[in-house]
PDB file of C-alpha atoms and ligand atoms in Angstrom:
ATOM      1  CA  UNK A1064    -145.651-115.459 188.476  1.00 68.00           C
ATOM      2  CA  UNK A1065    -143.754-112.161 187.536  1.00 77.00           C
ATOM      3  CA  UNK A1066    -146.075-109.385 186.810  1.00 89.00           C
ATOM      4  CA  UNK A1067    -145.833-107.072 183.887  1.00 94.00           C
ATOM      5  CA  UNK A1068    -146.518-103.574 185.176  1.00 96.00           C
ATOM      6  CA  UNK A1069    -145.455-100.100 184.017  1.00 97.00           C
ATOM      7  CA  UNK A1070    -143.910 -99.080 187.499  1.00 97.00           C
ATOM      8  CA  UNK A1071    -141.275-100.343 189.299  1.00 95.00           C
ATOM      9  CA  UNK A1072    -141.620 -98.365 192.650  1.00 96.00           C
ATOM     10  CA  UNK A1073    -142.329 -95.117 191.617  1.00 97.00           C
ATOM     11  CA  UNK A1074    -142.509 -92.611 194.578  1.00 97.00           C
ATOM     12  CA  UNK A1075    -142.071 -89.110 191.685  1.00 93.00           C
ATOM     13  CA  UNK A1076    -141.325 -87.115 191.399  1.00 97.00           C
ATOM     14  CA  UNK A1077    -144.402 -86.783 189.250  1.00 98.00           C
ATOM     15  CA  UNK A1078    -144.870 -83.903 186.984  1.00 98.00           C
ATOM     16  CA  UNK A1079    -148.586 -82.972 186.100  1.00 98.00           C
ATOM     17  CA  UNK A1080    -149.892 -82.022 182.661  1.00 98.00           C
ATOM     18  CA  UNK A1081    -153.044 -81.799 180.507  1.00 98.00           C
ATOM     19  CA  UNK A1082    -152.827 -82.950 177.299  1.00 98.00           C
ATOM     20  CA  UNK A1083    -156.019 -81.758 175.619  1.00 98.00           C
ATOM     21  CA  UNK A1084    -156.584 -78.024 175.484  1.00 98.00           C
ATOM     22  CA  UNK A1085    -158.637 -75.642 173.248  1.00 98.00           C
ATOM     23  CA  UNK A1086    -157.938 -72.191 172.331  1.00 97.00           C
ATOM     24  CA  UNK A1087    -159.597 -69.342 170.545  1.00 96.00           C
ATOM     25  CA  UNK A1088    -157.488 -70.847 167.530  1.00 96.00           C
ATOM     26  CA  UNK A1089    -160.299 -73.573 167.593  1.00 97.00           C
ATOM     27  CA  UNK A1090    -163.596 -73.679 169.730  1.00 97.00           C
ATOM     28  CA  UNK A1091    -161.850 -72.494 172.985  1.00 97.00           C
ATOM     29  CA  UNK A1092    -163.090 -69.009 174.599  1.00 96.00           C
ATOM     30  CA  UNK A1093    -159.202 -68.267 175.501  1.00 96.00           C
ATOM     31  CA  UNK A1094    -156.578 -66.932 174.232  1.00 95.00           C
ATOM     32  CA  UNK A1095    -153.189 -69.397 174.399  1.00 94.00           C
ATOM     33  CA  UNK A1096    -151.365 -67.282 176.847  1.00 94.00           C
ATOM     34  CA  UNK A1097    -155.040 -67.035 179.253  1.00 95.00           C
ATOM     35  CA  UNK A1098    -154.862 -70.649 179.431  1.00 95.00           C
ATOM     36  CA  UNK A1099    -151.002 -70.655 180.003  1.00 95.00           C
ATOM     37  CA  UNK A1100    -151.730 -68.477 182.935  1.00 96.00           C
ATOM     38  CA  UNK A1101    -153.923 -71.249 184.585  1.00 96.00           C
ATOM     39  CA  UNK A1102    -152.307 -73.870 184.067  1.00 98.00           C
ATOM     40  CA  UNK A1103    -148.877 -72.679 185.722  1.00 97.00           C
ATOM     41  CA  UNK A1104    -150.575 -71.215 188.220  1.00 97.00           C
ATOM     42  CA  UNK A1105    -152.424 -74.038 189.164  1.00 98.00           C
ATOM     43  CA  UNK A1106    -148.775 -76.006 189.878  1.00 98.00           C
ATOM     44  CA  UNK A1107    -149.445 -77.807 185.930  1.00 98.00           C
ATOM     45  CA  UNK A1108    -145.656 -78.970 185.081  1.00 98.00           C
ATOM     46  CA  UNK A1109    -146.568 -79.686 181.065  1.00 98.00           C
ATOM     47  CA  UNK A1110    -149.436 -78.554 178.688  1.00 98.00           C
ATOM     48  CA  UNK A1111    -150.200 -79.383 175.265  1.00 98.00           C
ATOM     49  CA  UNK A1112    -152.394 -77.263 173.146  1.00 97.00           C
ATOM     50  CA  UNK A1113    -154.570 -79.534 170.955  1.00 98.00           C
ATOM     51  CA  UNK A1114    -157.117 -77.291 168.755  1.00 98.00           C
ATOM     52  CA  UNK A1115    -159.309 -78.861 166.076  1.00 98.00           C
ATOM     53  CA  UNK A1116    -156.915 -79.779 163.366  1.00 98.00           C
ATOM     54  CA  UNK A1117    -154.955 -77.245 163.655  1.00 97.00           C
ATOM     55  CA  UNK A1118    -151.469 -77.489 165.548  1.00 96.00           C
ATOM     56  CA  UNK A1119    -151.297 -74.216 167.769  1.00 94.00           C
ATOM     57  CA  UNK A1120    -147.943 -72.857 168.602  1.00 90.00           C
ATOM     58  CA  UNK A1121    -147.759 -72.588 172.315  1.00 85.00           C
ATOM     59  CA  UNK A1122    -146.327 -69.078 173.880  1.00 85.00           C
ATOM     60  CA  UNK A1123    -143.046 -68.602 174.662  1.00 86.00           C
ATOM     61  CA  UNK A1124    -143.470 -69.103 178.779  1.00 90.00           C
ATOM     62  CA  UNK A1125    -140.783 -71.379 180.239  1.00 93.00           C
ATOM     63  CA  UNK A1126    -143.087 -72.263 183.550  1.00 96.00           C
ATOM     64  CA  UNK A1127    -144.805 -74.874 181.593  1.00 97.00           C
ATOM     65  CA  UNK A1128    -142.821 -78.092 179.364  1.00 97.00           C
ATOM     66  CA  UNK A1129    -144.826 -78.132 176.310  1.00 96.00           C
ATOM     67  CA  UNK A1130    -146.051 -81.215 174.436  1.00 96.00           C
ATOM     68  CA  UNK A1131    -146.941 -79.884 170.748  1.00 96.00           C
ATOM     69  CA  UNK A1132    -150.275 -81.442 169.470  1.00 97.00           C
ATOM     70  CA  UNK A1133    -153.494 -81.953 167.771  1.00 98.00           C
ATOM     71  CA  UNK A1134    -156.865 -83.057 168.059  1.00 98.00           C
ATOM     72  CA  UNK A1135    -157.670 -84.866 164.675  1.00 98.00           C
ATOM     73  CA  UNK A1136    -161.518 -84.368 164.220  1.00 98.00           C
ATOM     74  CA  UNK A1137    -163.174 -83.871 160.896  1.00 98.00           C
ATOM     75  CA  UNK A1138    -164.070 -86.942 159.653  1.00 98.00           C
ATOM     76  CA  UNK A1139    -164.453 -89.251 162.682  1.00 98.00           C
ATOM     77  CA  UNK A1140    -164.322 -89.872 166.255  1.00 98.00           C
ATOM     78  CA  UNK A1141    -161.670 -87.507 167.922  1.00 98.00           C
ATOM     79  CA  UNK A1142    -157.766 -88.321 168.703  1.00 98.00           C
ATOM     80  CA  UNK A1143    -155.356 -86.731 170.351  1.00 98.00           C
ATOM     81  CA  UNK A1144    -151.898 -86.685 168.591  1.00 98.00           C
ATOM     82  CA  UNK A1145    -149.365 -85.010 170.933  1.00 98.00           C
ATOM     83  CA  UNK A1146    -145.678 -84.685 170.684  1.00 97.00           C
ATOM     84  CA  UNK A1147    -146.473 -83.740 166.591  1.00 97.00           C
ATOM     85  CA  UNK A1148    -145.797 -80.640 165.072  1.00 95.00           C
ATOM     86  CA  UNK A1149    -148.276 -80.522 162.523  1.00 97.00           C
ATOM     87  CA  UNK A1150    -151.781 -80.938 161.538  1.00 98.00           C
ATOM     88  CA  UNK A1151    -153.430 -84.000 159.457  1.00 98.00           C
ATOM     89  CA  UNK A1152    -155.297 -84.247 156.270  1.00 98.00           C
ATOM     90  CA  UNK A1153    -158.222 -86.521 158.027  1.00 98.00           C
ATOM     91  CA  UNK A1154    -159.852 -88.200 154.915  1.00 98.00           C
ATOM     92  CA  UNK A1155    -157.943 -91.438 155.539  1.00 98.00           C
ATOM     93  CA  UNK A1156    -159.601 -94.052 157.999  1.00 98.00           C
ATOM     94  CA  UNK A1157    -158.504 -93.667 161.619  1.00 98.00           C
ATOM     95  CA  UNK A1158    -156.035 -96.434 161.682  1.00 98.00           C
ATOM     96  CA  UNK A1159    -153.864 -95.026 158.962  1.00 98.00           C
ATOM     97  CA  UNK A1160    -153.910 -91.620 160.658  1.00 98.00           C
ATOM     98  CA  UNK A1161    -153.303 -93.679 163.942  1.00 98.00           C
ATOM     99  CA  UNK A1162    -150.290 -95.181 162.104  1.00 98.00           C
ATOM    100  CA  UNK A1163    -148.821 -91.675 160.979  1.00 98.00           C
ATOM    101  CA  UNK A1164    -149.193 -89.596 164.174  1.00 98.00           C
ATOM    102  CA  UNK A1165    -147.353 -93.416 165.801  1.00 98.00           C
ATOM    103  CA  UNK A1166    -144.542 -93.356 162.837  1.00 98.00           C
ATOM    104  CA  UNK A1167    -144.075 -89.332 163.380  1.00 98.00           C
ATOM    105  CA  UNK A1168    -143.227 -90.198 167.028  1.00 98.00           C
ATOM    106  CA  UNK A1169    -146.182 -88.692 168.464  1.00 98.00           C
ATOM    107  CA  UNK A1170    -148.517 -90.432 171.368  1.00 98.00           C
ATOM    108  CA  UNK A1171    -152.162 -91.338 169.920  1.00 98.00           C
ATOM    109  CA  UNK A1172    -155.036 -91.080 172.346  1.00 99.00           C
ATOM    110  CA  UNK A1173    -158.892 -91.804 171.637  1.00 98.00           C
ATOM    111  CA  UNK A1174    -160.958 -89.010 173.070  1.00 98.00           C
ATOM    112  CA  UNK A1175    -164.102 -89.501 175.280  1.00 98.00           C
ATOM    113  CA  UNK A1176    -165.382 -92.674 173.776  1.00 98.00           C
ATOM    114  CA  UNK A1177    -168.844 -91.937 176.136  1.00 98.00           C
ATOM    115  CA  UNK A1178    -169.611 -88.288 174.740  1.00 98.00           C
ATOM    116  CA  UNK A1179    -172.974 -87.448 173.559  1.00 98.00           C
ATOM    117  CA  UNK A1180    -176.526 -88.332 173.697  1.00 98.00           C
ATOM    118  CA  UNK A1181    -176.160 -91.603 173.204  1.00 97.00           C
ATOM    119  CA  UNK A1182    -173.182 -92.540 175.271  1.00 98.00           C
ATOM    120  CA  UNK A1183    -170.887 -93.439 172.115  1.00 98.00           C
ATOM    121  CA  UNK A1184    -168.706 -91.117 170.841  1.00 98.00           C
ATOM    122  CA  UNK A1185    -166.162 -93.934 169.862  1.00 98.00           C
ATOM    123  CA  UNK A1186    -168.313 -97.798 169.210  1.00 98.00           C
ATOM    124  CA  UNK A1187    -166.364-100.386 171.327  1.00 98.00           C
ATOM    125  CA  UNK A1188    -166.096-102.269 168.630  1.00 98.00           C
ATOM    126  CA  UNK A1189    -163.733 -99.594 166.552  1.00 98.00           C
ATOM    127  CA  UNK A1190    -161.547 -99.364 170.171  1.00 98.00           C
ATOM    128  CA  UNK A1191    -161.343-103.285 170.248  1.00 98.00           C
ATOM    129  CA  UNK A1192    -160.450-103.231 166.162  1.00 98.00           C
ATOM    130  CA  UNK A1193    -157.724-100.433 165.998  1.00 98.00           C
ATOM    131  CA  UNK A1194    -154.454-101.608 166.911  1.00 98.00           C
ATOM    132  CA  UNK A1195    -151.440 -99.126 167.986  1.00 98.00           C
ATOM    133  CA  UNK A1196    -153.021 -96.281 169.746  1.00 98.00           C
ATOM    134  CA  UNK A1197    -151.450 -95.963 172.893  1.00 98.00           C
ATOM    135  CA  UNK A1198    -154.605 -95.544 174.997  1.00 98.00           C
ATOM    136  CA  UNK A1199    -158.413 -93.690 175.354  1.00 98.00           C
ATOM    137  CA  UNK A1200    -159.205 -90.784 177.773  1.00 98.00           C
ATOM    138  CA  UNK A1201    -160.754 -92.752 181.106  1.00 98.00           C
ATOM    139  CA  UNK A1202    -161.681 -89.410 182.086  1.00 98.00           C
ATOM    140  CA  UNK A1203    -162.735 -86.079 179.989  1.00 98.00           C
ATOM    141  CA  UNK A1204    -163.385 -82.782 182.212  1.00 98.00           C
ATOM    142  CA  UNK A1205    -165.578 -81.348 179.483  1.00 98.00           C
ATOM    143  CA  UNK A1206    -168.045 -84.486 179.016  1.00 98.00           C
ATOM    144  CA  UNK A1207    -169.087 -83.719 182.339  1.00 97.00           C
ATOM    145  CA  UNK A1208    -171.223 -80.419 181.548  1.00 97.00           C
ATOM    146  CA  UNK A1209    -172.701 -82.291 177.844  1.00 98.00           C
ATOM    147  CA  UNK A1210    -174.423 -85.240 177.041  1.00 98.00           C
ATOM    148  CA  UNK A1211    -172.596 -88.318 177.902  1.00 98.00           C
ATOM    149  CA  UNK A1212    -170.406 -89.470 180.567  1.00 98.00           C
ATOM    150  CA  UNK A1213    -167.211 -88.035 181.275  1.00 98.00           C
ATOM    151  CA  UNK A1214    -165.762 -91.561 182.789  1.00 98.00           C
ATOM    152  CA  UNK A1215    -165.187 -94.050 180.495  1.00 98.00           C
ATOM    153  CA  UNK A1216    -163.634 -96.479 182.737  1.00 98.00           C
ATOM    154  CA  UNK A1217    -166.071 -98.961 181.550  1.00 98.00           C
ATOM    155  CA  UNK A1218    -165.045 -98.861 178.186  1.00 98.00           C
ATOM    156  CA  UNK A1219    -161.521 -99.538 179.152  1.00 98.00           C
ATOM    157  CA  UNK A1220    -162.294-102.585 181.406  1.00 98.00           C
ATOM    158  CA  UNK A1221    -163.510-103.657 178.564  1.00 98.00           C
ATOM    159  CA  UNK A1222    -160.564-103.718 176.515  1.00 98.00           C
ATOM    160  CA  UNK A1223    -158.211-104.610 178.941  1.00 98.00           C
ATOM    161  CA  UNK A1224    -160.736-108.126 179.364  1.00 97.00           C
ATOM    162  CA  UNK A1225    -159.855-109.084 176.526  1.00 97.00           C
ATOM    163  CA  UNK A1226    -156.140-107.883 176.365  1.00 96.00           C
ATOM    164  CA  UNK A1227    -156.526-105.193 174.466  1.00 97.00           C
ATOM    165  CA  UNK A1228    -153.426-103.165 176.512  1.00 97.00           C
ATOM    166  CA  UNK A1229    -153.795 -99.773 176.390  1.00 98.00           C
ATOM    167  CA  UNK A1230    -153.147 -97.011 178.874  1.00 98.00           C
ATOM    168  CA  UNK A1231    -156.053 -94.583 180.573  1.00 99.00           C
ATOM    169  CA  UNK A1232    -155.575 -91.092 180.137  1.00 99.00           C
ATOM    170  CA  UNK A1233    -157.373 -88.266 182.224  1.00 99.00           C
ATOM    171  CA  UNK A1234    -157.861 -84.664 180.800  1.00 98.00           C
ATOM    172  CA  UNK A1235    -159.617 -81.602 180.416  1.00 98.00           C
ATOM    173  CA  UNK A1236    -160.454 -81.067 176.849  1.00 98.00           C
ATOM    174  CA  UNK A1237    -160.461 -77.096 177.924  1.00 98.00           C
ATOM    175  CA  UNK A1238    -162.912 -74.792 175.949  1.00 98.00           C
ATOM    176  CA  UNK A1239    -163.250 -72.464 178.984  1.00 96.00           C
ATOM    177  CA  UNK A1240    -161.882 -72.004 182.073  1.00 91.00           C
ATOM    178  CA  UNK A1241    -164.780 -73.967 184.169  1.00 91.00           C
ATOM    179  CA  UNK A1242    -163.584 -77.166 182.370  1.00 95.00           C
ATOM    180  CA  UNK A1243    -160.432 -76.946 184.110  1.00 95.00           C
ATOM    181  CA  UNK A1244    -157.375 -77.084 185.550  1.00 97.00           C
ATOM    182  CA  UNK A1245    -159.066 -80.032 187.103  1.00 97.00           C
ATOM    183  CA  UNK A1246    -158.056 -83.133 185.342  1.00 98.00           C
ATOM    184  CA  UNK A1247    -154.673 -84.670 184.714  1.00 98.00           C
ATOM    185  CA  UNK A1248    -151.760 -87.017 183.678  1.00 98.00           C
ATOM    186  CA  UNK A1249    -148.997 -87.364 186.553  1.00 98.00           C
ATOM    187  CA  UNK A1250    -146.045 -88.875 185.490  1.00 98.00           C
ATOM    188  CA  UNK A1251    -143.385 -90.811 187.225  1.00 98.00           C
ATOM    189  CA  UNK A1252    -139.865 -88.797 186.015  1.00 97.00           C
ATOM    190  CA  UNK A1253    -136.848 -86.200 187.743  1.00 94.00           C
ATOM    191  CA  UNK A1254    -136.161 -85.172 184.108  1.00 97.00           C
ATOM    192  CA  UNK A1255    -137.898 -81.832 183.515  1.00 97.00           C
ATOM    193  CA  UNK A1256    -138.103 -82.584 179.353  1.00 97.00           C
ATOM    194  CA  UNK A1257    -140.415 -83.036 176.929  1.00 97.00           C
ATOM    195  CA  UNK A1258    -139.324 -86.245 176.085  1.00 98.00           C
ATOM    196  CA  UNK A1259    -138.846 -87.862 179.603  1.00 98.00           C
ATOM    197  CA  UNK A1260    -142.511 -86.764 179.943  1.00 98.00           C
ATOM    198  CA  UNK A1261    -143.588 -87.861 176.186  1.00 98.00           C
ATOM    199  CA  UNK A1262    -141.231 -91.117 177.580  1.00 98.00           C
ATOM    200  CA  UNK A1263    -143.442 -91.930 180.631  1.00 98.00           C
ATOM    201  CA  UNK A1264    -146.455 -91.902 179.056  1.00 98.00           C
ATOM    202  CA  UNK A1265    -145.771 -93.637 175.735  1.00 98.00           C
ATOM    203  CA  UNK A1266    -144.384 -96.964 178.687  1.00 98.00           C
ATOM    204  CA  UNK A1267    -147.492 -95.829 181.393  1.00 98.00           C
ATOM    205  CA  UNK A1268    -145.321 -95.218 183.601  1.00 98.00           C
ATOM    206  CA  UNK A1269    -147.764 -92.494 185.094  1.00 98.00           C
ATOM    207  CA  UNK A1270    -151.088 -92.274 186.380  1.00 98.00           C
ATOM    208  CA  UNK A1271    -154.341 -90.419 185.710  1.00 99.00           C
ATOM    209  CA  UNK A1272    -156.793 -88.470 187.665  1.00 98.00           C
ATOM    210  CA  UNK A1273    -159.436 -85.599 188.324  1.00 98.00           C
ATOM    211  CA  UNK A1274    -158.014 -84.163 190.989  1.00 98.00           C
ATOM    212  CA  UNK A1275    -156.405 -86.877 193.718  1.00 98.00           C
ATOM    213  CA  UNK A1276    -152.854 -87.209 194.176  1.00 98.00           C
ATOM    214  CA  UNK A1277    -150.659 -90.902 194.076  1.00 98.00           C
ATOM    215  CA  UNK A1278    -147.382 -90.324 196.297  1.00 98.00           C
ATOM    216  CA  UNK A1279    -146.519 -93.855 195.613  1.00 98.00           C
ATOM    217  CA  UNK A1280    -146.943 -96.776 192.873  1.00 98.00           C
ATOM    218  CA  UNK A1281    -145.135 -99.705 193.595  1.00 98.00           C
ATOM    219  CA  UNK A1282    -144.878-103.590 192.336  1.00 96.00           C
ATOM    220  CA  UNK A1283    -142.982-105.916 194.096  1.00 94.00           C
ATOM    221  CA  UNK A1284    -143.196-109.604 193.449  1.00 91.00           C
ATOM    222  CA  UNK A1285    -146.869-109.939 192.422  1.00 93.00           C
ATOM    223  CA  UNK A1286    -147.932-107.276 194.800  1.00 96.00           C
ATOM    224  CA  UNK A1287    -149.133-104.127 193.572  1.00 97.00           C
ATOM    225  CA  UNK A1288    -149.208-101.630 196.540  1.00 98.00           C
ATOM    226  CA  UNK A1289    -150.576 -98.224 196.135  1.00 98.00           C
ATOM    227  CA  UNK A1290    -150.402 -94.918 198.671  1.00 98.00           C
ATOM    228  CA  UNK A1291    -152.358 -91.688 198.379  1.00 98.00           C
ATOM    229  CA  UNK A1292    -152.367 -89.779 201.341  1.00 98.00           C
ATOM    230  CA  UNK A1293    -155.817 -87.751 200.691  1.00 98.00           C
ATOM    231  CA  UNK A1294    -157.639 -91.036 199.362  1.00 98.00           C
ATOM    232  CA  UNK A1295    -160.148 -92.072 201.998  1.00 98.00           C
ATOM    233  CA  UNK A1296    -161.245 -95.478 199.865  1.00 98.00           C
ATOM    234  CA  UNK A1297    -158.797 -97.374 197.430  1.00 98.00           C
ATOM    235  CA  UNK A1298    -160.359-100.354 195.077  1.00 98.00           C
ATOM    236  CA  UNK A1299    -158.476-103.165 193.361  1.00 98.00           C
ATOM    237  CA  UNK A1300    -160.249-103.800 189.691  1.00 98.00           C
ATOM    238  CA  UNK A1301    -159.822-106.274 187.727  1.00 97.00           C
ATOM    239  CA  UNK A1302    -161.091-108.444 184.537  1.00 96.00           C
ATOM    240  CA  UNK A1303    -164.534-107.248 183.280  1.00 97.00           C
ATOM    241  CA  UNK A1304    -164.739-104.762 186.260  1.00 98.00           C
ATOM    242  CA  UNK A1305    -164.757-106.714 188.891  1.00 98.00           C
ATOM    243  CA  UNK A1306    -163.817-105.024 192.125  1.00 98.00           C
ATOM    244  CA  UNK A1307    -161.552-107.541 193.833  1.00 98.00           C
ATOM    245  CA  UNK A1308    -161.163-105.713 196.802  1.00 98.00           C
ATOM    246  CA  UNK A1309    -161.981-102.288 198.649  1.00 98.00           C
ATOM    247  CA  UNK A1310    -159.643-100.962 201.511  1.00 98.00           C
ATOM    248  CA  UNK A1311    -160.647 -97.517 203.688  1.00 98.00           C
ATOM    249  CA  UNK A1312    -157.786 -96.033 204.381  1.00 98.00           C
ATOM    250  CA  UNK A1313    -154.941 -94.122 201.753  1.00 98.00           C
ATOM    251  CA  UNK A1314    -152.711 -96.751 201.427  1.00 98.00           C
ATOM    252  CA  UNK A1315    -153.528-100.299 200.295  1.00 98.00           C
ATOM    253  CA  UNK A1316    -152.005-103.592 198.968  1.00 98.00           C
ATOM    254  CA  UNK A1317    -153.328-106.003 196.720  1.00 98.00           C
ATOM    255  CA  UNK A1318    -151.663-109.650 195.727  1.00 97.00           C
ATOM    256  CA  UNK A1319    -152.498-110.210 192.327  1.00 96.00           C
ATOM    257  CA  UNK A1320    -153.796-113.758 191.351  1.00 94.00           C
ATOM    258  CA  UNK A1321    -153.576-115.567 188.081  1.00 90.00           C
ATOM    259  CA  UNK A1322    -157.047-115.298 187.552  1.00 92.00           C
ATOM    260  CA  UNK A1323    -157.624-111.826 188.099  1.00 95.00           C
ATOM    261  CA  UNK A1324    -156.123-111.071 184.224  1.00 94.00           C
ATOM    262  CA  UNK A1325    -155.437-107.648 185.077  1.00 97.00           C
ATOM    263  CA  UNK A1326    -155.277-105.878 188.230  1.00 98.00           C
ATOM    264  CA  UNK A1327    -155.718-101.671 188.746  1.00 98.00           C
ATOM    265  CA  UNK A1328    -156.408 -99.475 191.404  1.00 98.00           C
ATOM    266  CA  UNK A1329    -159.005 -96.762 191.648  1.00 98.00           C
ATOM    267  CA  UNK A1330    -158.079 -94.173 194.829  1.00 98.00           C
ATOM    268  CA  UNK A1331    -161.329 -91.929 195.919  1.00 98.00           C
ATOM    269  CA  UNK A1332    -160.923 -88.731 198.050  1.00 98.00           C
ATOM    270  CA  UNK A1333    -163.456 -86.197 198.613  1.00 98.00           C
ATOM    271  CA  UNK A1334    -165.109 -83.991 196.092  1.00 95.00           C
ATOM    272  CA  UNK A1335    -165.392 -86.788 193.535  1.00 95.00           C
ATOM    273  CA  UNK A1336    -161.615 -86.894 193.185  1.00 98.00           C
ATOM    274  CA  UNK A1337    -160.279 -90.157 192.003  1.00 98.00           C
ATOM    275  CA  UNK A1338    -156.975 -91.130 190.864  1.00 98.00           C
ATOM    276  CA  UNK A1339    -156.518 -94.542 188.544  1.00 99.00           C
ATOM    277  CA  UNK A1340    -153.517 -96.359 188.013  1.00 98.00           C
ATOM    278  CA  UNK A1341    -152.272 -98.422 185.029  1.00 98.00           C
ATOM    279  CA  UNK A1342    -152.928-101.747 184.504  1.00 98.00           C
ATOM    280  CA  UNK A1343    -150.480-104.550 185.880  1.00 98.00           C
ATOM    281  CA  UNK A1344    -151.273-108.293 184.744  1.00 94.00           C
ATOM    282  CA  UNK A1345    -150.020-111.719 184.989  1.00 85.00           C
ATOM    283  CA  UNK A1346    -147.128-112.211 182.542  1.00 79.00           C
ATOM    284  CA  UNK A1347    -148.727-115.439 181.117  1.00 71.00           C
ATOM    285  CA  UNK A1348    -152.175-113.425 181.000  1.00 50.00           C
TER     286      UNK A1348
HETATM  287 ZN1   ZN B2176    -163.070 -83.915 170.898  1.00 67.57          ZN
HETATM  288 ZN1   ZN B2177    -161.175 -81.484 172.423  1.00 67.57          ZN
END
């Protein structure tokens, strides 16, 4: 009963990023070298710069490997593209800008699906329709001082229930410096490039978080195990949220059973920091 995961046993080094950032170019209250500054000097190993449909050119600073990007946003619910050089004209329908940002080589990511007043930036029904996005932000620093909920774990449960794959992202969507560095996207690669990073998280071979480190990811047989040394509780999720088990402790192990459909783990630490991993499932599943 091989299992179909993203990580092989993945112990870094992992390089942290944001991919969703605003600058004065946009909505943000920064300049792009202010929020350069925080970002490297918060330990941040890559940065994209995504203004509103426009693609910002980042500074020249080599402390940071930079992700070129966009957040496509007239005309619809928000995506990220990264790892594009240019903006998009946004009148066609989300899939077929989906499809271009996929066939430039960029990395498409739906943006907080549970923004705004009525918890829906993004209907579940258009994330269970659209087909080759590469994942939805679980997490969205911003969300969390507007409307909405900044989590959108549920929605991604969801998906995943009905094998919908698609990787959970975690970011800051930075207008001003409150919203962040906070959240992030740790992936699993030595290479110090923008493509071994664009690499890692096109396969999800990284995980994502608001502030609690993974030191190790690893699947072995049909047994996901999972260590993060500041993590004080560690949960094993599975289909339609179900939490199939709940260890105290930062390091846990969890044999994953045919009927489970997917298994992931969720690693709380203090101060409402929580790391989540990809998705692993049954091969058959
Ligand atoms: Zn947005
Ligand atoms: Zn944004």
């Amino acid at each position: 009963m091989p299992l179909v995961s993203p990580y092989d046993d993945c112990r870094g080094p992992w390089l942290k990023g944001n991919l969703h950032t605003h600058t004065r170019r946009s909505d943000g209250r920064q300049e792009p070298q202010e929020v350069v500054d925080r970002y490297a000097a918060a330990g941040w190993d890559f940065l994209a710069l995504t203004d509103h449909d426009i693609c910002t050119p980042p500074p020249a600073d080599d402390r940071l490997i930079w992700l070129s990007g966009v957040e496509i946003s007239a005309n619809g619910p928000h995506m990220l593209a990264i790892g594009v050089d240019h903006a998009y004209d946004t009148a066609p329908p989300r899939q077929a800008l989906i499809d271009q940002v996929i066939a430039d080589g960029g990395l498409c990511i739906l943006n907080h699906p549970n923004w705004g007043p009525e918890f829906v930036h993004w209907p579940q029904a258009d994330l269970e329709h659209l087909l080759r996005y590469n994942g939805l932000e679980i997490h969205n620093s911003v969300v969390e001082r507007l409307e909405g909920n900044a989590s959108a774990t549920d929605r991604w449960d969801r998906l995943l229930s009905i094998r919908h794959w698609v990787w959970g992202y975690a970011t800051d969507d930075l207008h001003d410096l409150p919203d962040g560095p906070r959240s992030y996207c740790a992936v699993c690669t030595a290479e110090r490039t923008p493509a071994a990073v664009m690499a890692a998280l096109r396969c999800g071979r990284f995980y994502a978080s608001t502030g609690l480190d993974i030191s190790r990811i690893a699947v072995a047989g049909n047994v996901l195990t999972v260590e993060a040394p500041e993590a004080d509780t560690i949960r094993f999720v599975g289909r339609w949220g179900v939490v199939l088990d709940t260890v105290h402790g930062p390091a846990a192990s969890y044999e994953v059973r045919a009927r489970d459909g997917f298994v992931r783990a969720e690693c709380h630490g203090s101060r409402l920091r929580t790391a989540y991993t990809q998705p692993v499932r049954i091969e058959s599943a």
